[in-house]
Amino acid sequence: MTAFALNASNVQRLIWLQLLMLYVATSVLAQPTIIPLYKGAAPGSEGWNWKEGETSNTPMKMKVAYNVTQPTLTVFIPDSANGTAVILFPGGGFRVLNIENEGDKVANALTQKGITVFVLKYRVLQSKTDDPWQETLNSLKDTQKLRTETAMIRQLATDDATTALHYVRQHAADYNINPKKVGVVGFSAGGALAIRLSTDTAITARPDFAAFIYSVYNPQMYNPVPANAPPVFIACATDDALAPSSNSILLYNAWLAARLPVELHIYARGGHGLRTNEAAAMWINRFTEWLNTQNFLSIK
């Protein structure tokens, strides 16, 4: 009787051990894959030797990355890929990257729709203190100085965004992606990259669709919207103090004048980040509905 009880106990322990190993193995497999965008040093910033870091010392306690010198793509693969892919360009004033709120969280929501998601860590300005978030806020006080300081980094970040788009298309088969259903979503400063990829005729890669989420837009800084620009989804909030809704209206009118598909959502409240209002926080649902109407996504 004692021997039977001991054997049963051992079997139970073995079952629990197998379940634990299966859980650990599944967790490891579920981790997003990180892909270096370049072999060796990124072109144009070979001399950068500062160390990349991450911090959650932000008002929302959300993780941001800073001092990015080696751009990467973090891949989020859905359980059942439907062929559509999105590259996310987090914002952060070209000084930090909001990789949690405008990266991981959005990626996890989109994979629930069967979308394969790539979060781009593009190059940003060097942070010279241990408080990159405060440096970002300080830089916003002088827009002219900010524009001058970010001129070079905007070009490098655009190069990273273009390279990322090329990479996703070249490896579409590896991720069960339709190379004609690869779009970009840019937030705030990341929106500037999405706009440039959508309008700059000198760029060798054009997304199949684009979303500009609370993006800053000055028509004088961009080419006119070309005839082959992608269909666009735009979302912002009226109470956004950093990227006024008038910027999004200008974008909408620019696409409208070019007679290209465009949809605009302006929420009464939501602030810069579309986080402070329940309706605004649902912009992802409106975005995926829009993808469905444009035949980039089949929502059942």
Tab-separated table of C-alpha atoms in Angstrom:
chain	number	residue	atom	x	y	z
A	1	MET	CA	0.000	0.000	0.000
A	2	THR	CA	2.860	2.308	0.910
A	3	ALA	CA	4.727	1.435	-2.293
A	4	PHE	CA	1.612	2.227	-4.371
A	5	ALA	CA	1.228	5.627	-2.677
A	6	LEU	CA	4.900	6.405	-3.286
A	7	ASN	CA	4.663	5.444	-6.956
A	8	ALA	CA	1.529	7.529	-7.412
A	9	SER	CA	3.271	10.471	-5.811
A	10	ASN	CA	6.243	10.053	-8.123
A	11	VAL	CA	3.944	9.927	-11.138
A	12	GLN	CA	2.253	13.124	-9.983
A	13	ARG	CA	5.599	14.842	-9.567
A	14	LEU	CA	6.627	13.667	-13.046
A	15	ILE	CA	3.424	15.032	-14.567
A	16	TRP	CA	3.920	18.409	-12.878
A	17	LEU	CA	7.545	18.490	-14.043
A	18	GLN	CA	6.502	17.764	-17.632
A	19	LEU	CA	3.851	20.481	-17.489
A	20	LEU	CA	6.409	22.927	-16.125
A	21	MET	CA	8.886	22.079	-18.885
A	22	LEU	CA	6.142	22.464	-21.492
A	23	TYR	CA	5.204	25.860	-20.040
A	24	VAL	CA	8.826	27.037	-20.064
A	25	ALA	CA	9.340	25.785	-23.631
A	26	THR	CA	6.136	27.474	-24.803
A	27	SER	CA	7.107	30.739	-23.102
A	28	VAL	CA	10.502	30.714	-24.789
A	29	LEU	CA	8.938	30.064	-28.181
A	30	ALA	CA	6.408	32.851	-27.622
A	31	GLN	CA	9.096	35.471	-27.095
A	32	PRO	CA	9.343	37.998	-29.946
A	33	THR	CA	12.325	37.630	-32.261
A	34	ILE	CA	14.777	40.542	-32.500
A	35	ILE	CA	16.468	41.055	-35.863
A	36	PRO	CA	19.419	43.426	-36.422
A	37	LEU	CA	18.598	45.734	-39.323
A	38	TYR	CA	22.195	45.972	-40.576
A	39	LYS	CA	25.230	43.741	-40.629
A	40	GLY	CA	27.800	45.599	-38.565
A	41	ALA	CA	27.554	49.311	-37.837
A	42	ALA	CA	24.572	51.201	-39.220
A	43	PRO	CA	25.572	53.275	-42.283
A	44	GLY	CA	26.054	56.941	-41.429
A	45	SER	CA	26.623	56.465	-37.713
A	46	GLU	CA	29.651	54.194	-37.617
A	47	GLY	CA	31.348	56.356	-34.996
A	48	TRP	CA	28.512	56.210	-32.461
A	49	ASN	CA	29.766	54.396	-29.378
A	50	TRP	CA	27.208	55.268	-26.707
A	51	LYS	CA	25.315	52.483	-24.977
A	52	GLU	CA	21.646	51.836	-25.698
A	53	GLY	CA	19.373	51.750	-22.676
A	54	GLU	CA	15.779	51.432	-21.529
A	55	THR	CA	13.929	53.188	-18.730
A	56	SER	CA	10.421	53.336	-17.304
A	57	ASN	CA	11.077	56.690	-15.625
A	58	THR	CA	8.204	58.310	-17.541
A	59	PRO	CA	4.869	59.800	-16.419
A	60	MET	CA	2.947	56.666	-17.472
A	61	LYS	CA	5.708	54.342	-16.210
A	62	MET	CA	5.903	52.990	-19.730
A	63	LYS	CA	9.204	51.650	-21.061
A	64	VAL	CA	11.158	53.774	-23.524
A	65	ALA	CA	14.404	53.064	-25.368
A	66	TYR	CA	17.157	55.633	-25.844
A	67	ASN	CA	20.642	55.946	-27.366
A	68	VAL	CA	19.709	53.529	-30.144
A	69	THR	CA	22.750	53.010	-32.366
A	70	GLN	CA	21.989	49.545	-33.759
A	71	PRO	CA	18.481	49.554	-35.283
A	72	THR	CA	16.440	46.377	-34.897
A	73	LEU	CA	13.091	44.852	-35.804
A	74	THR	CA	11.186	42.992	-33.098
A	75	VAL	CA	8.830	40.475	-34.696
A	76	PHE	CA	5.445	39.570	-33.204
A	77	ILE	CA	3.953	36.529	-34.935
A	78	PRO	CA	0.221	35.804	-34.604
A	79	ASP	CA	-1.118	32.321	-33.915
A	80	SER	CA	-2.716	32.323	-37.379
A	81	ALA	CA	-1.129	34.767	-39.828
A	82	ASN	CA	-3.526	36.181	-42.425
A	83	GLY	CA	-0.870	37.617	-44.753
A	84	THR	CA	-1.036	41.235	-43.590
A	85	ALA	CA	2.020	42.859	-42.006
A	86	VAL	CA	2.491	46.130	-40.133
A	87	ILE	CA	5.731	47.893	-39.216
A	88	LEU	CA	5.355	50.123	-36.164
A	89	PHE	CA	7.374	53.340	-35.826
A	90	PRO	CA	7.184	54.437	-32.165
A	91	GLY	CA	7.376	58.148	-31.359
A	92	GLY	CA	9.489	60.051	-28.877
A	93	GLY	CA	10.704	63.257	-30.494
A	94	PHE	CA	13.674	61.467	-32.134
A	95	ARG	CA	15.241	61.283	-28.641
A	96	VAL	CA	13.512	58.265	-27.146
A	97	LEU	CA	11.272	55.518	-28.520
A	98	ASN	CA	8.009	54.663	-26.764
A	99	ILE	CA	8.563	50.969	-27.371
A	100	GLU	CA	5.992	49.786	-24.829
A	101	ASN	CA	2.950	51.973	-25.414
A	102	GLU	CA	3.531	52.483	-29.161
A	103	GLY	CA	5.334	49.210	-29.765
A	104	ASP	CA	4.692	46.077	-27.722
A	105	LYS	CA	1.128	46.948	-26.643
A	106	VAL	CA	-0.014	47.821	-30.155
A	107	ALA	CA	1.779	44.784	-31.593
A	108	ASN	CA	0.032	42.421	-29.196
A	109	ALA	CA	-3.355	43.933	-30.076
A	110	LEU	CA	-2.759	43.651	-33.828
A	111	THR	CA	-1.552	40.049	-33.672
A	112	GLN	CA	-4.964	39.172	-32.210
A	113	LYS	CA	-6.300	40.131	-35.660
A	114	GLY	CA	-3.844	37.794	-37.391
A	115	ILE	CA	-1.471	40.609	-38.393
A	116	THR	CA	2.280	39.982	-38.294
A	117	VAL	CA	3.890	42.973	-36.596
A	118	PHE	CA	7.422	44.385	-36.676
A	119	VAL	CA	8.428	47.063	-34.163
A	120	LEU	CA	11.257	49.219	-35.489
A	121	LYS	CA	13.887	50.608	-33.159
A	122	TYR	CA	15.337	53.390	-35.285
A	123	ARG	CA	18.280	55.645	-34.510
A	124	VAL	CA	17.691	58.611	-32.202
A	125	LEU	CA	19.706	61.506	-30.822
A	126	GLN	CA	22.213	60.800	-28.087
A	127	SER	CA	20.951	61.283	-24.544
A	128	LYS	CA	23.544	63.115	-22.493
A	129	THR	CA	21.962	62.596	-19.061
A	130	ASP	CA	20.453	59.659	-17.173
A	131	ASP	CA	16.970	61.137	-17.702
A	132	PRO	CA	16.268	60.901	-21.445
A	133	TRP	CA	12.545	61.567	-20.957
A	134	GLN	CA	13.212	64.953	-19.375
A	135	GLU	CA	15.662	65.756	-22.158
A	136	THR	CA	12.867	65.018	-24.615
A	137	LEU	CA	10.450	67.338	-22.812
A	138	ASN	CA	13.067	70.100	-22.642
A	139	SER	CA	13.725	69.846	-26.383
A	140	LEU	CA	10.046	70.473	-27.166
A	141	LYS	CA	10.235	73.984	-25.689
A	142	ASP	CA	12.157	75.324	-28.702
A	143	THR	CA	10.709	73.937	-31.920
A	144	GLN	CA	13.210	75.718	-34.177
A	145	LYS	CA	16.177	74.328	-32.236
A	146	LEU	CA	14.529	70.916	-32.204
A	147	ARG	CA	14.125	70.984	-35.979
A	148	THR	CA	17.799	71.878	-36.425
A	149	GLU	CA	19.020	69.213	-33.985
A	150	THR	CA	16.917	66.473	-35.519
A	151	ALA	CA	17.653	67.248	-39.184
A	152	MET	CA	20.402	64.633	-39.474
A	153	ILE	CA	18.710	62.034	-37.286
A	154	ARG	CA	15.515	62.303	-39.333
A	155	GLN	CA	17.419	61.185	-42.403
A	156	LEU	CA	19.091	58.289	-40.573
A	157	ALA	CA	15.746	57.238	-39.076
A	158	THR	CA	14.181	57.413	-42.544
A	159	ASP	CA	16.960	55.169	-43.846
A	160	ASP	CA	16.160	52.711	-41.048
A	161	ALA	CA	12.446	52.783	-41.876
A	162	THR	CA	13.144	52.204	-45.578
A	163	THR	CA	15.514	49.333	-44.803
A	164	ALA	CA	12.897	47.801	-42.517
A	165	LEU	CA	10.267	47.917	-45.249
A	166	HIS	CA	12.650	46.284	-47.705
A	167	TYR	CA	13.496	43.577	-45.157
A	168	VAL	CA	9.860	42.655	-44.495
A	169	ARG	CA	9.080	42.388	-48.208
A	170	GLN	CA	12.226	40.390	-48.959
A	171	HIS	CA	11.408	37.922	-46.167
A	172	ALA	CA	7.648	37.863	-46.696
A	173	ALA	CA	7.585	34.130	-47.409
A	174	ASP	CA	9.415	33.399	-44.147
A	175	TYR	CA	6.567	34.985	-42.166
A	176	ASN	CA	3.596	33.944	-44.351
A	177	ILE	CA	3.158	37.570	-45.442
A	178	ASN	CA	1.666	38.849	-48.664
A	179	PRO	CA	4.377	41.273	-49.946
A	180	LYS	CA	1.564	43.482	-51.310
A	181	LYS	CA	-0.018	43.841	-47.867
A	182	VAL	CA	2.817	45.469	-45.921
A	183	GLY	CA	1.941	48.742	-44.212
A	184	VAL	CA	3.372	51.145	-41.662
A	185	VAL	CA	1.937	52.807	-38.561
A	186	GLY	CA	3.736	55.851	-37.191
A	187	PHE	CA	3.099	57.569	-33.872
A	188	SER	CA	4.021	61.214	-33.264
A	189	ALA	CA	7.653	61.515	-34.468
A	190	GLY	CA	7.319	58.010	-35.892
A	191	GLY	CA	4.457	59.413	-37.927
A	192	ALA	CA	6.977	61.686	-39.644
A	193	LEU	CA	8.764	58.564	-40.893
A	194	ALA	CA	5.505	57.048	-42.099
A	195	ILE	CA	4.623	60.270	-43.931
A	196	ARG	CA	8.038	60.447	-45.573
A	197	LEU	CA	7.885	56.841	-46.766
A	198	SER	CA	4.443	57.571	-48.178
A	199	THR	CA	5.313	60.793	-50.017
A	200	ASP	CA	9.034	61.028	-50.801
A	201	THR	CA	9.548	60.116	-54.466
A	202	ALA	CA	13.275	59.515	-53.873
A	203	ILE	CA	12.626	56.661	-51.448
A	204	THR	CA	12.915	53.193	-52.951
A	205	ALA	CA	10.185	51.606	-50.821
A	206	ARG	CA	6.551	52.618	-50.530
A	207	PRO	CA	4.193	50.992	-47.990
A	208	ASP	CA	0.969	49.449	-49.273
A	209	PHE	CA	-0.977	51.345	-46.605
A	210	ALA	CA	-0.108	53.771	-43.834
A	211	ALA	CA	-1.484	55.120	-40.569
A	212	PHE	CA	-0.476	58.452	-39.072
A	213	ILE	CA	-1.368	58.473	-35.381
A	214	TYR	CA	-1.217	61.914	-33.653
A	215	SER	CA	1.496	62.981	-36.079
A	216	VAL	CA	3.034	66.415	-36.559
A	217	TYR	CA	2.780	67.576	-40.170
A	218	ASN	CA	4.229	70.630	-41.871
A	219	PRO	CA	3.516	70.490	-45.642
A	220	GLN	CA	6.661	72.538	-46.344
A	221	MET	CA	8.814	69.699	-44.982
A	222	TYR	CA	7.402	67.043	-47.298
A	223	ASN	CA	6.874	66.412	-50.992
A	224	PRO	CA	3.371	66.846	-52.385
A	225	VAL	CA	1.371	63.637	-52.087
A	226	PRO	CA	2.283	61.604	-55.205
A	227	ALA	CA	-0.210	59.638	-57.284
A	228	ASN	CA	1.210	56.338	-56.006
A	229	ALA	CA	0.951	57.240	-52.311
A	230	PRO	CA	-0.768	54.534	-50.239
A	231	PRO	CA	-4.243	54.724	-48.715
A	232	VAL	CA	-4.057	56.337	-45.291
A	233	PHE	CA	-5.737	56.099	-41.885
A	234	ILE	CA	-5.349	59.069	-39.504
A	235	ALA	CA	-6.243	59.357	-35.808
A	236	CYS	CA	-5.732	62.164	-33.301
A	237	ALA	CA	-7.374	64.020	-30.401
A	238	THR	CA	-8.688	67.584	-30.222
A	239	ASP	CA	-7.038	68.093	-26.824
A	240	ASP	CA	-3.564	67.041	-28.015
A	241	ALA	CA	-1.219	69.855	-26.986
A	242	LEU	CA	1.886	68.392	-28.688
A	243	ALA	CA	0.451	67.465	-32.088
A	244	PRO	CA	-2.601	69.672	-32.720
A	245	SER	CA	-5.461	68.045	-34.605
A	246	SER	CA	-4.979	70.702	-37.302
A	247	ASN	CA	-1.895	68.716	-38.404
A	248	SER	CA	-4.032	65.659	-39.032
A	249	ILE	CA	-6.601	67.760	-40.884
A	250	LEU	CA	-3.839	69.034	-43.168
A	251	LEU	CA	-2.782	65.465	-43.851
A	252	TYR	CA	-6.347	64.458	-44.594
A	253	ASN	CA	-6.785	67.377	-47.011
A	254	ALA	CA	-3.479	66.592	-48.739
A	255	TRP	CA	-4.587	63.008	-49.439
A	256	LEU	CA	-8.046	64.188	-50.403
A	257	ALA	CA	-6.593	66.671	-52.916
A	258	ALA	CA	-4.546	63.837	-54.419
A	259	ARG	CA	-7.797	61.845	-54.803
A	260	LEU	CA	-6.449	58.974	-52.730
A	261	PRO	CA	-8.249	56.894	-50.089
A	262	VAL	CA	-8.043	58.497	-46.644
A	263	GLU	CA	-9.956	58.216	-43.371
A	264	LEU	CA	-9.699	60.607	-40.416
A	265	HIS	CA	-10.797	60.108	-36.801
A	266	ILE	CA	-10.623	63.070	-34.427
A	267	TYR	CA	-11.523	62.254	-30.837
A	268	ALA	CA	-12.751	64.974	-28.490
A	269	ARG	CA	-10.402	63.768	-25.763
A	270	GLY	CA	-7.420	61.477	-25.667
A	271	GLY	CA	-4.397	63.748	-25.445
A	272	HIS	CA	-1.076	62.966	-27.047
A	273	GLY	CA	-1.167	59.195	-27.030
A	274	LEU	CA	-4.934	58.632	-27.278
A	275	ARG	CA	-4.848	57.160	-23.776
A	276	THR	CA	-6.942	59.449	-21.577
A	277	ASN	CA	-10.320	58.574	-23.085
A	278	GLU	CA	-11.959	55.179	-23.533
A	279	ALA	CA	-13.245	55.952	-27.026
A	280	ALA	CA	-9.848	57.238	-28.226
A	281	ALA	CA	-8.096	54.177	-26.838
A	282	MET	CA	-10.179	52.074	-29.239
A	283	TRP	CA	-8.522	53.595	-32.310
A	284	ILE	CA	-6.916	50.212	-33.068
A	285	ASN	CA	-10.366	48.737	-33.686
A	286	ARG	CA	-11.197	51.546	-36.077
A	287	PHE	CA	-7.858	50.998	-37.804
A	288	THR	CA	-8.419	47.273	-38.347
A	289	GLU	CA	-11.968	47.981	-39.558
A	290	TRP	CA	-10.463	50.414	-42.056
A	291	LEU	CA	-7.945	47.775	-43.184
A	292	ASN	CA	-10.909	45.522	-43.858
A	293	THR	CA	-12.654	48.141	-46.009
A	294	GLN	CA	-9.424	48.585	-48.003
A	295	ASN	CA	-9.120	44.816	-48.572
A	296	PHE	CA	-5.899	44.530	-46.571
A	297	LEU	CA	-7.539	42.471	-43.852
A	298	SER	CA	-10.449	40.046	-43.676
A	299	ILE	CA	-12.309	40.454	-40.388
A	300	LYS	CA	-14.727	37.670	-39.615
